Short mmCIF file of C-alpha atoms in Angstrom, two decimals:
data_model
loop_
_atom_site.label_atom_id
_atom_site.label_comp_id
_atom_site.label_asym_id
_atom_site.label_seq_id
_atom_site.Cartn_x
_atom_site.Cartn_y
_atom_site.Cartn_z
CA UNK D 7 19.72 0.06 0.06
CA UNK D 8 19.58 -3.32 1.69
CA UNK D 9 17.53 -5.54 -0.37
CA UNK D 10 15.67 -8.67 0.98
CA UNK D 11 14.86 -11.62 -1.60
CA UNK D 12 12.52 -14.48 -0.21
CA UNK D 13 9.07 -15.27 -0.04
CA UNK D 14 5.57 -13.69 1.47
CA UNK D 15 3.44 -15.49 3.25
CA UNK D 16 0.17 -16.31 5.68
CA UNK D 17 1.11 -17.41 9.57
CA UNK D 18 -1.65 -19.03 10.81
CA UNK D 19 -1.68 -18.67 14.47
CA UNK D 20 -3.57 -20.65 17.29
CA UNK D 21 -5.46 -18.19 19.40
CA UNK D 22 -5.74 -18.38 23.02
CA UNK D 23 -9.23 -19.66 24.46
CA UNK D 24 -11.61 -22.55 24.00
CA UNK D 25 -11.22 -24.28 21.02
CA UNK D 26 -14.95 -24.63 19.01
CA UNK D 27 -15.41 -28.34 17.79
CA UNK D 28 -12.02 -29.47 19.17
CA UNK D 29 -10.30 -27.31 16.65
CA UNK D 30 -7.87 -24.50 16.99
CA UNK D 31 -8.84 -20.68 16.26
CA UNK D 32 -6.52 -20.00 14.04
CA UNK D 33 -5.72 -15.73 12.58
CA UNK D 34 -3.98 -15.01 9.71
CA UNK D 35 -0.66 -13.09 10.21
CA UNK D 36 1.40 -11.47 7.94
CA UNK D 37 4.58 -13.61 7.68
CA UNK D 38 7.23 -15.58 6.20
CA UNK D 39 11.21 -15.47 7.08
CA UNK D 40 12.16 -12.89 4.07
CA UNK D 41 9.18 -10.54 4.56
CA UNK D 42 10.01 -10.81 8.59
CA UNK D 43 13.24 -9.27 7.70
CA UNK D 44 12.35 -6.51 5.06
CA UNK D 45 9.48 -5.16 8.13
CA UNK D 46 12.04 -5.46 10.75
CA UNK D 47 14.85 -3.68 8.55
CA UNK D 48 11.89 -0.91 7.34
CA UNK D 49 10.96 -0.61 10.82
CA UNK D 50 14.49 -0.23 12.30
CA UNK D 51 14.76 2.81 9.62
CA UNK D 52 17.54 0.91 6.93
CA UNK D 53 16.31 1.59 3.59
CA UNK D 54 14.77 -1.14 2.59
CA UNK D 55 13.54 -3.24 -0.73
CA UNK D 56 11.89 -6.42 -0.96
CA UNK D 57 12.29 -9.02 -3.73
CA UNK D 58 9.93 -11.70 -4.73
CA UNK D 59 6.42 -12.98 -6.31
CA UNK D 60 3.31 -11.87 -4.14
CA UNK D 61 -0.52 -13.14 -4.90
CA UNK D 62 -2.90 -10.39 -6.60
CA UNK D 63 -5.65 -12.06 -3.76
CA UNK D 64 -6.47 -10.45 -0.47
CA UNK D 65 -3.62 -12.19 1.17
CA UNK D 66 -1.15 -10.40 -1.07
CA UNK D 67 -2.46 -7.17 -0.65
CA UNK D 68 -2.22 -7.19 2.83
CA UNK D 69 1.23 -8.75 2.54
CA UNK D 70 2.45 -5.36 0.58
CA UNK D 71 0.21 -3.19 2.86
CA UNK D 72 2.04 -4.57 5.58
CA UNK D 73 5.65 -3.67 4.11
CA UNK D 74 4.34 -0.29 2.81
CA UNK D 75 3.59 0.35 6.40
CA UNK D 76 7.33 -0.45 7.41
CA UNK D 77 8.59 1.96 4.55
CA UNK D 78 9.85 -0.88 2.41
CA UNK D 79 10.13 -0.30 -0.99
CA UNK D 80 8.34 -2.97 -3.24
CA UNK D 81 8.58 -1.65 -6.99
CA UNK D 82 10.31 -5.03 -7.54
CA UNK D 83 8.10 -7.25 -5.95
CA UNK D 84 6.15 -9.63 -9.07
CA UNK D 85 2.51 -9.91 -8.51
CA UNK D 86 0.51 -13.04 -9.94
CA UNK D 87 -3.00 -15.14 -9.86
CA UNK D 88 -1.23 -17.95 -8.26
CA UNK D 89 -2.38 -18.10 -4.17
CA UNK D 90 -0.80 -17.01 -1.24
CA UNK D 91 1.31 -19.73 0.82
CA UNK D 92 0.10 -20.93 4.14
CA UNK D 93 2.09 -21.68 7.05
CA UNK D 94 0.09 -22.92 9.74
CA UNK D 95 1.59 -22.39 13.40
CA UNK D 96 2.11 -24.58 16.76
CA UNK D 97 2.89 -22.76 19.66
CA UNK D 98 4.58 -25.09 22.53
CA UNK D 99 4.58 -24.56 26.31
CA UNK D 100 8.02 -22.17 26.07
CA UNK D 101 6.86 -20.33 23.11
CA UNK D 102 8.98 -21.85 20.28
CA UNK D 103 6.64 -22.29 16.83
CA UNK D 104 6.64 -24.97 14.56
CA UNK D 105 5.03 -25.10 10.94
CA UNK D 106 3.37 -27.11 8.10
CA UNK D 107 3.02 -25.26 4.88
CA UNK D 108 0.79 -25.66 1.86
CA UNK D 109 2.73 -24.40 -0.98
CA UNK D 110 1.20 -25.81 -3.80
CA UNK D 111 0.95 -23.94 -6.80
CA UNK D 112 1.49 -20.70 -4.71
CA UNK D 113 3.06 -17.25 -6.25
CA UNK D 114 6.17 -16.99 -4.59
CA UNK D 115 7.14 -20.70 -6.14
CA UNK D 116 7.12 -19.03 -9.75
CA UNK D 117 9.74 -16.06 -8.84
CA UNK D 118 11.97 -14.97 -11.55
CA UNK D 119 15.00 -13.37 -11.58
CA UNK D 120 15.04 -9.55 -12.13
CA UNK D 121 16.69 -7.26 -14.48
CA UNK D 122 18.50 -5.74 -11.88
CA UNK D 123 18.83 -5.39 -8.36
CA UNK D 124 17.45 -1.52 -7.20
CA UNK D 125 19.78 0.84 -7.83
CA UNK D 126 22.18 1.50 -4.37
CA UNK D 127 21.84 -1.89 -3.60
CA UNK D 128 24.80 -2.96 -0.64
CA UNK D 129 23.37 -6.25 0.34
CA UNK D 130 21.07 -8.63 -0.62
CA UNK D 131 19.10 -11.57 2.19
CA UNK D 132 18.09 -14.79 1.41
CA UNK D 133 16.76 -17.41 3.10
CA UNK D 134 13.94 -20.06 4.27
CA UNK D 135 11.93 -21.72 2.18
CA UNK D 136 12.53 -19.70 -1.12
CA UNK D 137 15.65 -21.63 -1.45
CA UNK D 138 13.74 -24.67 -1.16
CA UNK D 139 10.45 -24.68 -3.16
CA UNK D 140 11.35 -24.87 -6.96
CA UNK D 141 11.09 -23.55 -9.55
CA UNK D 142 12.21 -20.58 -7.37
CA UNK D 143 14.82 -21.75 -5.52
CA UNK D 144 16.79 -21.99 -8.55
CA UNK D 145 15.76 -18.44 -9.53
CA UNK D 146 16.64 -17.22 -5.76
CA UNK D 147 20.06 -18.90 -6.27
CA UNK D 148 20.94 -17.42 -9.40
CA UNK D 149 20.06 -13.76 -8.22
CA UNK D 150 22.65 -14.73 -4.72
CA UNK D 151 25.55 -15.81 -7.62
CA UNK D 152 24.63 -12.52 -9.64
CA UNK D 153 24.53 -10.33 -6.67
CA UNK D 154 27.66 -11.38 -5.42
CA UNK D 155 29.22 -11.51 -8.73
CA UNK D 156 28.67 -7.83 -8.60
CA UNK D 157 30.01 -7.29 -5.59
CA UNK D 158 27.35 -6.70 -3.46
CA UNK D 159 27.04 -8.30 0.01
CA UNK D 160 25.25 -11.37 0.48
CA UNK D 161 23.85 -12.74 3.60
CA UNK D 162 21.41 -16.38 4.32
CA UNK D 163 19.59 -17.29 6.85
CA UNK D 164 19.01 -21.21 6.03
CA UNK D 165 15.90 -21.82 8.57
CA UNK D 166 15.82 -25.23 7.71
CA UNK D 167 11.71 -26.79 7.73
CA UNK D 168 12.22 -30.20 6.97
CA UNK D 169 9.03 -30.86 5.98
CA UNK D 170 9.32 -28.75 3.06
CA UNK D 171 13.01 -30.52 2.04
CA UNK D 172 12.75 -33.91 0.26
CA UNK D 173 15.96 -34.79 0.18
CA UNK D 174 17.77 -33.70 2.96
CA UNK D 175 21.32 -34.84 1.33
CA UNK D 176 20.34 -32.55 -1.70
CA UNK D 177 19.84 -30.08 0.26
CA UNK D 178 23.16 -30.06 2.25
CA UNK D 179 25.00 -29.90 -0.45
CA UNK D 180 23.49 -27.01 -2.27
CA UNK D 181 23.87 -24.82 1.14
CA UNK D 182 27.33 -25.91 0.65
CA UNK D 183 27.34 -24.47 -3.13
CA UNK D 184 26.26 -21.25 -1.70
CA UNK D 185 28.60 -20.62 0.85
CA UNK D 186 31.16 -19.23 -2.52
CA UNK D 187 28.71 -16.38 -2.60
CA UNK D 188 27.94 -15.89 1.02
CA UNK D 189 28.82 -12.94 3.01
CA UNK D 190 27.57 -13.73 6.77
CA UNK D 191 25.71 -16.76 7.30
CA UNK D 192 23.20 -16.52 10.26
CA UNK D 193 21.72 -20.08 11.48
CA UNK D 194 20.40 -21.33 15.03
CA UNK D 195 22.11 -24.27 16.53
CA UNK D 196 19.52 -27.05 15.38
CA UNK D 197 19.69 -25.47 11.39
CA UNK D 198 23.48 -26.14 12.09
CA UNK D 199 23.19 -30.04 13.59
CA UNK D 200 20.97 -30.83 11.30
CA UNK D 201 22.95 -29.40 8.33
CA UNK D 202 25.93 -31.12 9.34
CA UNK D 203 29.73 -30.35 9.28
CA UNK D 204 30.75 -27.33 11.68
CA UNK D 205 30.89 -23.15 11.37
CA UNK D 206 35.08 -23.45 10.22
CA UNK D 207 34.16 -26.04 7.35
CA UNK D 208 31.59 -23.18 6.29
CA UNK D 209 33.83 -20.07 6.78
CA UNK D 210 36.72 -21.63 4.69
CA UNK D 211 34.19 -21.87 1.69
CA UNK D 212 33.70 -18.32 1.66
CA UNK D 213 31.23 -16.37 4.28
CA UNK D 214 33.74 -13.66 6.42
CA UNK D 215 31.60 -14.90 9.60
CA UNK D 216 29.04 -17.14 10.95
CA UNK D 217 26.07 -15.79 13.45
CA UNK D 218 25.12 -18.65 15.74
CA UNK D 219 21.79 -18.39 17.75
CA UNK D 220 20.92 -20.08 20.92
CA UNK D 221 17.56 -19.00 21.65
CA UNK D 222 17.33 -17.36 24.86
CA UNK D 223 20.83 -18.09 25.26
CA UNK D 224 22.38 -15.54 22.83
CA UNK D 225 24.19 -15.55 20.00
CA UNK D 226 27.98 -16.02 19.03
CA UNK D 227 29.42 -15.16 15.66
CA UNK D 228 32.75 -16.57 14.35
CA UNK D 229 34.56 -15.50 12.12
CA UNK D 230 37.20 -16.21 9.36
CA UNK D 231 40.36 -15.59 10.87
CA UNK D 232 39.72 -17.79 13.82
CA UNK D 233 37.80 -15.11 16.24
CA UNK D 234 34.71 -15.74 18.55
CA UNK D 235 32.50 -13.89 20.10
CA UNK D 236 29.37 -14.30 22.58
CA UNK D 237 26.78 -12.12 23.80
CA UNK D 238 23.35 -13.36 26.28
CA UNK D 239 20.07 -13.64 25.33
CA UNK D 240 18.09 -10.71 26.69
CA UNK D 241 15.70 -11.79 29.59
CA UNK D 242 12.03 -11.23 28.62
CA UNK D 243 8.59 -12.86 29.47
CA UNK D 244 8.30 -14.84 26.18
CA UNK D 245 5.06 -14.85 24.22
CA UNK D 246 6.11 -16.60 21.39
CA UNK D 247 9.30 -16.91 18.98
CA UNK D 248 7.64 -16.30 15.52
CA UNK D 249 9.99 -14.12 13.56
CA UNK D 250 13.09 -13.88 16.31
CA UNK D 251 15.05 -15.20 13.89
CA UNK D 252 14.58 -13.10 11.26
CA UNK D 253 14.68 -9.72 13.49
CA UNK D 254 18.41 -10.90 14.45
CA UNK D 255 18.57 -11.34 10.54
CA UNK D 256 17.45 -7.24 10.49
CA UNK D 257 19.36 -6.18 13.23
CA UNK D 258 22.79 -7.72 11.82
CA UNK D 259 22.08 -5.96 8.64
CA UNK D 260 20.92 -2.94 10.33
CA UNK D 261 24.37 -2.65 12.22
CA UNK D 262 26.49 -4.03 10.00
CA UNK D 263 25.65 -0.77 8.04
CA UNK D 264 25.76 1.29 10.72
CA UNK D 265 29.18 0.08 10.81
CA UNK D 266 30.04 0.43 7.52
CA UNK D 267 30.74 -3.05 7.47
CA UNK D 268 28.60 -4.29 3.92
CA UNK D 269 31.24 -6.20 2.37
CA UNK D 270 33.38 -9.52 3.00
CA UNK D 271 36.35 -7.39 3.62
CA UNK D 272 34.91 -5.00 5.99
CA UNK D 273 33.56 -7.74 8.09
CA UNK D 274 36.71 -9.66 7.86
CA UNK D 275 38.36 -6.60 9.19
CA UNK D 276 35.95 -6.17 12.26
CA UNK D 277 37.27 -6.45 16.05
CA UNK D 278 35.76 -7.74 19.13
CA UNK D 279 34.11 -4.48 20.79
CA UNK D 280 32.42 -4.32 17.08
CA UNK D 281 30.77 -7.77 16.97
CA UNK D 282 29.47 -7.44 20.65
CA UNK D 283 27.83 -3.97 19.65
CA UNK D 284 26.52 -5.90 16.82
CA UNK D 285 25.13 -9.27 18.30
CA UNK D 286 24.24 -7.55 21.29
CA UNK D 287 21.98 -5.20 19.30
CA UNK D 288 20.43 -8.06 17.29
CA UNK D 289 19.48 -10.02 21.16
CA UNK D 290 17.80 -6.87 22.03
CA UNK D 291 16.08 -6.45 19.40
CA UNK D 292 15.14 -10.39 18.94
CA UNK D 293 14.08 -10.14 23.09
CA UNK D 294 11.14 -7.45 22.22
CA UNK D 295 10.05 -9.55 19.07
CA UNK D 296 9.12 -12.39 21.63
CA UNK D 297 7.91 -10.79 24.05
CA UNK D 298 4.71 -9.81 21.63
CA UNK D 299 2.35 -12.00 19.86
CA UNK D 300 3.26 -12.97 15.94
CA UNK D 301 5.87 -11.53 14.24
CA UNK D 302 6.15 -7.96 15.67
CA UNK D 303 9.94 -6.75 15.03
CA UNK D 304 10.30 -3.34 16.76
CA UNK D 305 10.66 0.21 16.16
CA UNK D 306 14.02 2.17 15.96
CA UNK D 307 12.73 3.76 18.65
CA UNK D 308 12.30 0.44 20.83
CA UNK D 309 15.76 0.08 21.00
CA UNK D 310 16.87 4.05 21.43
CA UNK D 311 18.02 4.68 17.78
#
């Protein structure tokens, strides 16, 4: 059981066409980094639980509807009065989104930590703005030191909004306190500039490898003892990049298992021809995500499993 901890959200997504009134048509899409990863890993056929506090409104519903539909498992997922966050979505001329959020008040702020992780559990993802918004980002925190305390894999995916981050310094430095309990880290090249320090600073603090992305350039992990490896991007007609990031998240996970490779020592102990079956995977499968509209990870079948 891989088990994905974050938050649920609303995309808001310009539509193509005239505008009415100078304003953008904007449609609701399911969304938000964690859930991203929990449909992609559902969809890619890992099984799969998701973690976290979702609105009792209409949003919410359709939220677990959508991760029902992937055959995640969401017996753990809170429920509340509290609204639904809203990310609301830029598309530029090459297809890479940007975001402003409203996030006050809204359900997946309140999370708390639970009893226990599901039983099985062999790796737990955390990431984006859950580690951010408080009072759950000290709740999300706590259940990455517990997990890993326990022995269970551990992976984040920073995806650093600076908008959301009020003090950026803060913030640095409490990735930093992570890292102890970190398994993989998976970034893109602007979450690492603007984190500072470098991928060796990070891997000598704890995570057995570091997943670099570079858009439609590929990826390259490195890794603790010194190794690094590179695959390309996958050539596609780009229709947007909402959730690539968080299908490379899926696919890691996804072959990392395959691999039996959920633990700091099995990933310590993986060779070259391993990590290029393993990034390479995760390009292909980030490739089809943008070359659809939203945040449409694909099916096991899309990539001949």
């Amino acid at each position: 059981m891989i088990v994905v901890a974050g938050e649920a959200l609303i995309d808001l997504v310009p539509q193509p066409g005239p505008n009415v009134g100078g304003l953008p048509d904007l449609a609701p899409r399911l969304g938000g980094g964690p859930y991203n990863t929990a449909v992609a890993l559902g969809r890619l056929g890992s099984p799969t639980a998701f973690c976290s506090r979702v609105s009792a409104d209409a949003f919410g519903e359709a939220l677990l509807g959508g991760l029902r539909a992937a055959g995640v498992d969401v017996s753990y997922v809170e429920r509340g009065p509290e609204p639904t966050t809203l990310a609301v979505a830029s598309i530029g001329a090459d297809g890479s989104a940007g975001y402003s959020f409203y996030v006050e008040g809204t359900a997946d702020r309140l999370f708390s930590v639970p009893d226990q992780l599901p039983p099985g559990t062999r790796a737990v993802s955390f990431g984006t703005c859950s580690l951010v918004l408080e009072p759950g980002a000290t709740a999300y925190a706590e259940l990455m030191r517990a997990a890993a305390g326990q022995g269970v894999f551990t992976t984040l995916d920073p995806n650093i909004r600076p908008g959301l981050i009020p003090d950026a310094d803060a913030y640095r430095a409490r990735f930093r306190s992570w890292l102890p309990h970190t398994g993989l880290v998976k970034l893109s090249e602007e979450d690492a500039e603007w984190l500072g320090g470098a991928p060796k600073e990070w891997l000598a603090a704890g995570p057995a490898a570091v997943v670099l992305t570079h858009g439609g350039d590929g990826l390259t992990v490195l890794t603790r003892d010194g190794g690094e490896f590179a695959v390309p991007g996958v050539r596609v007609d780009v229709v947007d990049t909402i959730g690539a990031g968080d299908t490379v998240n899926a696919a890691l996970l996804h072959r990392l298992a395959a691999h039996d490779a959920l633990s700091v020592e099995a990933v310590a102990a993986l060779g070259e021809d391993d990590w290029h079956d393993i990034v390479g995977f995760a390009a292909r499968a980030a490739a089809i995500t943008c070359s659809r509209p939203g945040a449409q990870p694909p099916y096991a079948a899309e990539l001949g499993l």
